[in-house]
Amino acid sequence: MTETLTPATSTASPLQRTASEFPTEYWNDSCNESELRYAMANGAVGATTNPTIVGTVMQQEYETWAPRVREIAAANPTWTDQQITWQIIEEMAIRGWRMLEPVYEESHGQKGRLSIQIDPTLNRSPERMIEQARHFETLAPNVQIKFPAIKAGIEAMEAVAEEGISINATVSFTVPQVLAVGEAMERALAKREAAGHDTSWMAPVATIMIGRTDDWVKAWAKREGVTLTPGAADWAGIAVFKRAAAIFEERGYRTRLLAAAYRHHLHWSELIGGDVSMTIPYGWQRLFNDSSVEVVDRWANPVPPAYLDELTDKVPEFVKAYEPDGLTIDEFGSYGATQRTLRAFVASYWELVGAIDDLLIPNPDVKA
């Protein structure tokens, strides 16, 4: 990284400038109410959530959600801990959707959405993912539903998109994954249009978790004893994202690319100028807004050739992510970054259920 995060001096924040001077959109990577207000004040036009985020918000807004858990349990004495958990997840999402609804209306559905994630334990069942997505669709007009970009998830997202539901493909780290999503969405949109339905309000998104692409390259190199030049792996996700975007533009896909999983400022600064979206955690938003990183169009800037050559020559896991035919759809679920992230999401989900259980069944050995 060639620039440092030092205090900014301009009146408009760097993220406000990113959102107002370029086609680059940004979202708040959380459904925390105060964080979303901050993000929207700085130009954010969307938000997202997942089990990890909901667990964090439960802790951050404990005084709000702990009493609400007990209220739900009292009103529904036969509900399981998982039913109560999902009620909390949905209520957090609905609050975010309401905050973003004016943006949604003004943009004719192209902005102002909050993504809610399908239960990660259902990732092997297209039928159960479809069933849950149909339920989520009833909760708010500006819902966007997150499916994993693996074989079962792509089958499910194509089916619901044909029904008019907007999707966000997540658990995605590679060019082949988002190309498969883009192709599936084109099929779904074409079928819907052929049936005489309006698709102008639909806003499909394909996420590349660029920071997790970097993480996997680094983890693989460490595991295999491969020495990389310091900084080289920090460009892996950016390289994947920019290559995918170029192919999307060439093929005319109507799905919008979204960058996620921030690890350093290049994940923002190198994407400025692109007609893409970025979902940025609150902590990174504050760092970027307090920095003097120059807000200029870097979208057309290539990844440093020496780093790209090194990654291509030394890291076959990067090649799988970077090349359009690097993975087959049957291999999406067994890719290292996919396995790491699915495991993390499933673990976070059960941690969230456990946090609900702690409220429902207090520890009698601890003084209240």
Coordinates of C-alpha atoms in Angstrom, one line a residue:
M1 CA 0.0 0.0 0.0
T2 CA 1.5 3.3 -1.0
E3 CA -0.8 5.7 0.9
T4 CA -1.4 6.1 4.6
L5 CA -4.5 6.9 6.5
T6 CA -3.8 10.4 7.8
P7 CA -6.2 13.1 8.9
A8 CA -8.4 14.7 6.1
T9 CA -8.9 18.4 5.7
S10 CA -11.7 18.7 3.0
T11 CA -15.3 19.7 4.0
A12 CA -17.0 16.7 2.3
S13 CA -16.0 13.4 3.6
P14 CA -14.1 11.0 1.3
L15 CA -17.0 8.6 1.2
Q16 CA -19.4 11.5 0.4
R17 CA -17.2 12.5 -2.5
T18 CA -16.9 8.9 -3.6
A19 CA -20.7 8.6 -3.7
S20 CA -21.4 12.0 -5.2
E21 CA -18.6 12.5 -7.8
F22 CA -18.5 8.9 -9.2
P23 CA -20.9 6.1 -10.1
T24 CA -19.4 4.1 -7.2
E25 CA -22.1 3.3 -4.6
Y26 CA -21.5 2.4 -1.0
W27 CA -23.5 0.6 1.6
N28 CA -23.3 0.2 5.3
D29 CA -22.1 -3.3 6.2
S30 CA -24.4 -3.6 9.2
C31 CA -28.0 -3.1 10.3
N32 CA -26.9 -1.2 13.4
E33 CA -29.3 1.8 13.5
S34 CA -26.8 4.5 14.5
E35 CA -24.1 3.2 12.1
L36 CA -26.6 3.2 9.2
R37 CA -27.6 6.8 10.0
Y38 CA -24.0 7.8 9.9
A39 CA -23.5 5.9 6.6
M40 CA -26.5 7.4 5.0
A41 CA -25.4 10.9 6.0
N42 CA -22.2 10.2 4.2
G43 CA -23.8 8.9 1.0
A44 CA -24.6 5.3 1.6
V45 CA -27.6 3.9 -0.4
G46 CA -27.9 0.4 1.0
A47 CA -27.0 -2.0 3.8
T48 CA -26.5 -5.6 4.5
T49 CA -26.5 -8.1 7.3
N50 CA -25.6 -11.7 8.1
P51 CA -25.5 -13.9 11.2
T52 CA -22.2 -12.4 12.3
I53 CA -23.4 -8.9 11.9
V54 CA -26.7 -9.6 13.8
G55 CA -24.7 -11.1 16.7
T56 CA -22.6 -8.0 16.9
V57 CA -25.7 -5.7 16.8
M58 CA -27.2 -7.7 19.6
Q59 CA -24.2 -6.8 21.7
Q60 CA -24.0 -3.2 20.6
E61 CA -27.7 -2.6 21.2
Y62 CA -28.2 -4.9 24.1
E63 CA -30.6 -2.5 25.9
T64 CA -32.9 -2.6 22.9
W65 CA -32.8 -6.3 21.9
A66 CA -32.5 -8.2 25.3
P67 CA -35.9 -6.9 26.4
R68 CA -37.3 -7.6 23.0
V69 CA -36.2 -11.2 23.1
R70 CA -38.0 -11.7 26.4
E71 CA -41.1 -10.0 25.0
I72 CA -41.2 -12.3 22.0
A73 CA -40.7 -15.4 24.2
A74 CA -43.5 -14.3 26.6
A75 CA -45.9 -13.7 23.7
N76 CA -45.0 -17.0 22.0
P77 CA -44.4 -19.5 24.8
T78 CA -44.1 -22.5 22.5
W79 CA -41.6 -21.0 20.1
T80 CA -38.2 -22.5 19.8
D81 CA -35.0 -20.6 20.3
Q82 CA -34.4 -20.6 16.6
Q83 CA -37.9 -19.1 15.9
I84 CA -37.2 -16.3 18.3
T85 CA -33.7 -15.8 16.7
W86 CA -35.3 -15.4 13.3
Q87 CA -37.9 -13.0 14.6
I88 CA -35.0 -10.8 15.9
I89 CA -33.1 -11.0 12.7
E90 CA -36.2 -10.0 10.7
E91 CA -37.1 -7.1 13.1
M92 CA -33.5 -5.7 12.7
A93 CA -33.8 -6.0 8.9
I94 CA -37.3 -4.4 8.9
R95 CA -35.9 -1.4 10.8
G96 CA -33.1 -1.0 8.3
W97 CA -35.5 -1.4 5.3
R98 CA -37.7 1.4 6.7
M99 CA -34.7 3.8 7.0
L100 CA -33.7 3.1 3.4
E101 CA -37.2 3.0 1.9
P102 CA -37.1 6.7 0.7
V103 CA -33.9 6.0 -1.2
Y104 CA -35.6 2.9 -2.7
E105 CA -38.6 4.8 -3.9
E106 CA -36.6 7.7 -5.3
S107 CA -34.3 5.3 -7.3
H108 CA -37.1 3.1 -8.7
G109 CA -35.8 0.1 -6.7
Q110 CA -32.2 0.4 -7.9
K111 CA -30.9 1.6 -4.5
G112 CA -32.2 1.7 -0.9
R113 CA -32.2 -2.0 -0.2
L114 CA -31.0 -4.0 2.8
S115 CA -29.9 -7.6 2.2
I116 CA -31.0 -10.3 4.6
Q117 CA -29.1 -13.6 4.5
I118 CA -30.7 -17.0 4.0
D119 CA -30.1 -19.4 7.0
P120 CA -26.5 -20.6 6.4
T121 CA -27.4 -24.1 7.7
L122 CA -29.7 -24.5 4.6
N123 CA -26.9 -24.1 2.1
R124 CA -27.3 -27.7 0.7
S125 CA -31.1 -27.4 0.0
P126 CA -32.3 -25.2 -2.8
E127 CA -35.9 -26.0 -1.9
R128 CA -35.6 -24.7 1.7
M129 CA -33.7 -21.6 0.6
I130 CA -36.4 -20.8 -1.9
E131 CA -39.1 -21.3 0.8
Q132 CA -37.3 -18.9 3.2
A133 CA -36.7 -16.3 0.5
R134 CA -40.4 -16.3 -0.4
H135 CA -41.1 -15.5 3.3
F136 CA -38.5 -12.7 3.4
E137 CA -40.0 -11.2 0.3
T138 CA -43.3 -10.5 2.3
L139 CA -41.5 -8.4 5.0
A140 CA -40.8 -5.2 3.1
P141 CA -40.8 -3.9 -0.5
N142 CA -37.0 -3.2 -0.5
V143 CA -35.8 -6.6 0.6
Q144 CA -32.8 -8.2 -1.1
I145 CA -32.1 -11.8 -0.3
K146 CA -28.6 -13.2 0.1
F147 CA -27.9 -16.7 -1.2
P148 CA -24.5 -18.5 -1.2
A149 CA -22.8 -18.5 -4.6
I150 CA -22.5 -22.3 -4.7
K151 CA -24.4 -24.8 -6.9
A152 CA -27.5 -25.1 -4.7
G153 CA -27.6 -21.4 -3.9
I154 CA -27.3 -20.4 -7.6
E155 CA -30.2 -22.8 -8.5
A156 CA -32.3 -21.2 -5.7
M157 CA -31.5 -17.6 -6.6
E158 CA -32.3 -18.2 -10.2
A159 CA -35.7 -19.6 -9.3
V160 CA -36.7 -16.8 -7.0
A161 CA -35.4 -14.1 -9.4
E162 CA -37.7 -15.5 -12.0
E163 CA -40.5 -14.9 -9.5
G164 CA -39.4 -11.2 -9.2
I165 CA -37.3 -11.4 -6.1
S166 CA -34.1 -9.4 -6.0
I167 CA -31.1 -11.3 -4.8
N168 CA -27.6 -10.7 -3.5
A169 CA -25.1 -13.6 -4.2
T170 CA -22.8 -13.9 -1.2
V171 CA -20.1 -16.4 0.0
S172 CA -18.4 -15.5 -3.3
F173 CA -14.7 -14.8 -3.9
T174 CA -14.0 -15.6 -7.5
V175 CA -14.6 -14.6 -11.1
P176 CA -16.2 -18.0 -12.0
Q177 CA -18.7 -17.6 -9.2
V178 CA -20.0 -14.2 -10.1
L179 CA -20.0 -15.1 -13.8
A180 CA -22.3 -18.0 -13.0
V181 CA -24.5 -15.6 -11.0
G182 CA -24.6 -13.1 -13.8
E183 CA -25.6 -15.8 -16.3
A184 CA -28.3 -17.2 -14.0
M185 CA -29.7 -13.7 -13.5
E186 CA -29.9 -13.0 -17.2
R187 CA -31.8 -16.3 -17.7
A188 CA -34.2 -15.4 -14.9
L189 CA -34.7 -11.8 -16.1
A190 CA -35.3 -12.9 -19.7
K191 CA -37.9 -15.5 -18.6
R192 CA -39.7 -12.9 -16.5
E193 CA -39.7 -10.4 -19.3
A194 CA -40.9 -13.0 -21.8
A195 CA -43.9 -13.6 -19.5
G196 CA -44.7 -9.9 -19.6
H197 CA -43.4 -8.9 -16.2
D198 CA -41.6 -5.6 -15.3
T199 CA -38.0 -6.2 -14.2
S200 CA -37.1 -2.5 -13.9
W201 CA -37.5 -2.6 -10.1
M202 CA -35.3 -5.6 -9.6
A203 CA -31.7 -5.1 -8.6
P204 CA -29.7 -8.3 -8.5
V205 CA -26.2 -8.1 -6.9
A206 CA -23.2 -10.4 -7.0
T207 CA -20.8 -9.9 -4.1
I208 CA -17.1 -10.6 -4.2
M209 CA -15.7 -10.8 -0.7
I210 CA -12.4 -9.4 -1.8
G211 CA -10.9 -9.3 1.7
R212 CA -11.6 -13.0 2.2
T213 CA -10.0 -13.7 -1.2
D214 CA -6.9 -12.0 0.1
D215 CA -7.2 -14.0 3.4
W216 CA -7.4 -17.3 1.6
V217 CA -4.4 -16.5 -0.6
K218 CA -2.4 -15.7 2.5
A219 CA -3.6 -18.7 4.4
W220 CA -2.9 -21.0 1.5
A221 CA 0.6 -19.6 1.0
K222 CA 1.3 -20.0 4.8
R223 CA 0.0 -23.6 4.7
E224 CA 2.1 -24.5 1.7
G225 CA 5.2 -22.7 2.7
V226 CA 5.1 -20.3 -0.2
T227 CA 6.8 -16.9 0.3
L228 CA 5.2 -13.9 -1.2
T229 CA 6.4 -10.4 -1.6
P230 CA 4.9 -8.3 1.2
G231 CA 1.8 -6.6 -0.1
A232 CA 1.2 -8.9 -3.1
A233 CA -1.6 -10.8 -1.5
D234 CA -3.4 -7.5 -0.7
W235 CA -4.1 -7.1 -4.4
A236 CA -5.6 -10.6 -5.0
G237 CA -9.2 -9.6 -4.3
I238 CA -8.9 -6.3 -6.2
A239 CA -7.5 -8.2 -9.2
V240 CA -10.4 -10.6 -9.1
F241 CA -13.0 -7.9 -8.7
K242 CA -11.7 -5.7 -11.6
R243 CA -11.4 -8.7 -13.9
A244 CA -15.0 -9.8 -13.1
A245 CA -16.2 -6.2 -13.7
A246 CA -14.6 -6.0 -17.1
I247 CA -16.3 -9.3 -18.2
F248 CA -19.7 -8.1 -16.8
E249 CA -19.4 -5.0 -18.8
E250 CA -18.4 -6.9 -22.0
R251 CA -21.3 -9.3 -21.6
G252 CA -23.8 -6.7 -20.6
Y253 CA -24.9 -8.4 -17.4
R254 CA -27.5 -6.5 -15.5
T255 CA -26.3 -7.8 -12.1
R256 CA -24.3 -5.2 -10.1
L257 CA -21.0 -6.2 -8.6
L258 CA -20.5 -5.5 -4.9
A259 CA -17.2 -5.5 -3.0
A260 CA -17.2 -6.8 0.6
A261 CA -15.0 -7.9 3.5
Y262 CA -12.7 -4.9 3.9
R263 CA -9.1 -5.3 5.1
H264 CA -7.3 -2.1 4.0
H265 CA -8.0 1.2 2.2
L266 CA -7.1 -0.3 -1.3
H267 CA -10.4 -2.1 -1.1
W268 CA -12.1 1.3 -1.3
S269 CA -9.6 3.6 -3.0
E270 CA -8.8 1.2 -5.9
L271 CA -12.5 0.8 -6.7
I272 CA -13.3 4.6 -6.8
G273 CA -14.7 5.4 -10.3
G274 CA -16.2 2.0 -11.0
D275 CA -19.9 1.6 -11.6
V276 CA -20.0 -0.8 -8.7
S277 CA -21.0 -1.0 -5.1
M278 CA -19.0 -1.4 -1.9
T279 CA -20.4 -2.6 1.5
I280 CA -18.1 -1.0 4.1
P281 CA -18.1 -1.7 7.9
Y282 CA -18.6 1.3 10.1
G283 CA -15.1 1.2 11.6
W284 CA -13.6 1.3 8.1
Q285 CA -15.9 4.1 7.1
R286 CA -14.7 6.2 10.0
L287 CA -11.0 5.5 9.1
F288 CA -11.6 6.3 5.4
N289 CA -13.5 9.5 6.3
D290 CA -10.7 10.6 8.7
S291 CA -8.0 10.0 6.1
S292 CA -6.3 12.1 3.5
V293 CA -6.3 9.3 0.9
E294 CA -7.0 11.2 -2.4
V295 CA -10.4 10.6 -3.8
V296 CA -9.7 10.1 -7.4
D297 CA -10.7 7.7 -10.2
R298 CA -8.5 4.7 -9.9
W299 CA -10.9 2.2 -11.5
A300 CA -8.9 1.9 -14.8
N301 CA -5.6 1.5 -12.9
P302 CA -4.2 -2.0 -13.4
V303 CA -3.1 -4.2 -10.6
P304 CA 0.7 -3.8 -10.3
P305 CA 2.0 -6.3 -12.9
A306 CA 4.7 -7.6 -10.7
Y307 CA 2.2 -8.6 -8.0
L308 CA -0.2 -10.1 -10.6
D309 CA 2.6 -12.2 -12.1
E310 CA 3.7 -13.4 -8.7
L311 CA 0.2 -14.4 -7.6
T312 CA -0.4 -16.2 -11.0
D313 CA 3.0 -18.0 -10.9
K314 CA 3.0 -19.0 -7.2
V315 CA -0.6 -19.3 -6.0
P316 CA -2.8 -21.8 -8.0
E317 CA -5.7 -20.9 -5.6
F318 CA -5.4 -17.3 -7.0
V319 CA -5.5 -18.6 -10.5
K320 CA -8.8 -20.5 -9.7
A321 CA -10.3 -17.3 -8.5
Y322 CA -8.9 -15.0 -11.3
E323 CA -9.5 -17.1 -14.4
P324 CA -13.1 -17.2 -15.8
D325 CA -12.9 -21.0 -16.1
G326 CA -10.8 -21.5 -12.9
L327 CA -13.6 -23.3 -11.2
T328 CA -16.6 -25.3 -12.3
I329 CA -20.0 -24.7 -10.6
D330 CA -19.5 -28.1 -8.8
E331 CA -16.2 -26.8 -7.3
F332 CA -17.6 -23.5 -5.9
G333 CA -18.5 -25.2 -2.6
S334 CA -15.1 -26.9 -2.1
Y335 CA -13.0 -23.8 -2.8
G336 CA -11.0 -22.9 0.3
A337 CA -12.4 -19.4 0.8
T338 CA -16.0 -20.8 0.4
Q339 CA -15.4 -23.5 3.0
R340 CA -13.8 -21.0 5.5
T341 CA -16.7 -18.6 5.1
L342 CA -19.5 -21.1 5.2
R343 CA -18.0 -22.5 8.4
A344 CA -17.8 -19.0 9.9
F345 CA -21.4 -18.1 9.0
V346 CA -22.8 -21.4 10.4
A347 CA -20.7 -20.9 13.6
S348 CA -22.0 -17.3 13.9
Y349 CA -25.5 -18.4 13.5
W350 CA -25.3 -20.9 16.3
E351 CA -23.5 -18.3 18.5
L352 CA -26.5 -16.0 17.9
V353 CA -28.9 -18.8 18.9
G354 CA -26.8 -19.4 22.0
A355 CA -27.0 -15.7 22.9
I356 CA -30.8 -15.9 22.6
D357 CA -30.7 -19.0 24.8
D358 CA -28.7 -17.1 27.4
L359 CA -31.5 -14.6 27.6
L360 CA -34.2 -17.2 27.7
I361 CA -32.5 -19.4 30.3
P362 CA -30.4 -17.3 32.6
N363 CA -27.5 -18.9 34.5
P364 CA -28.7 -19.4 38.0
D365 CA -25.1 -19.5 39.3
V366 CA -24.6 -15.9 38.4
K367 CA -26.1 -13.1 40.5
A368 CA -28.5 -11.0 38.5

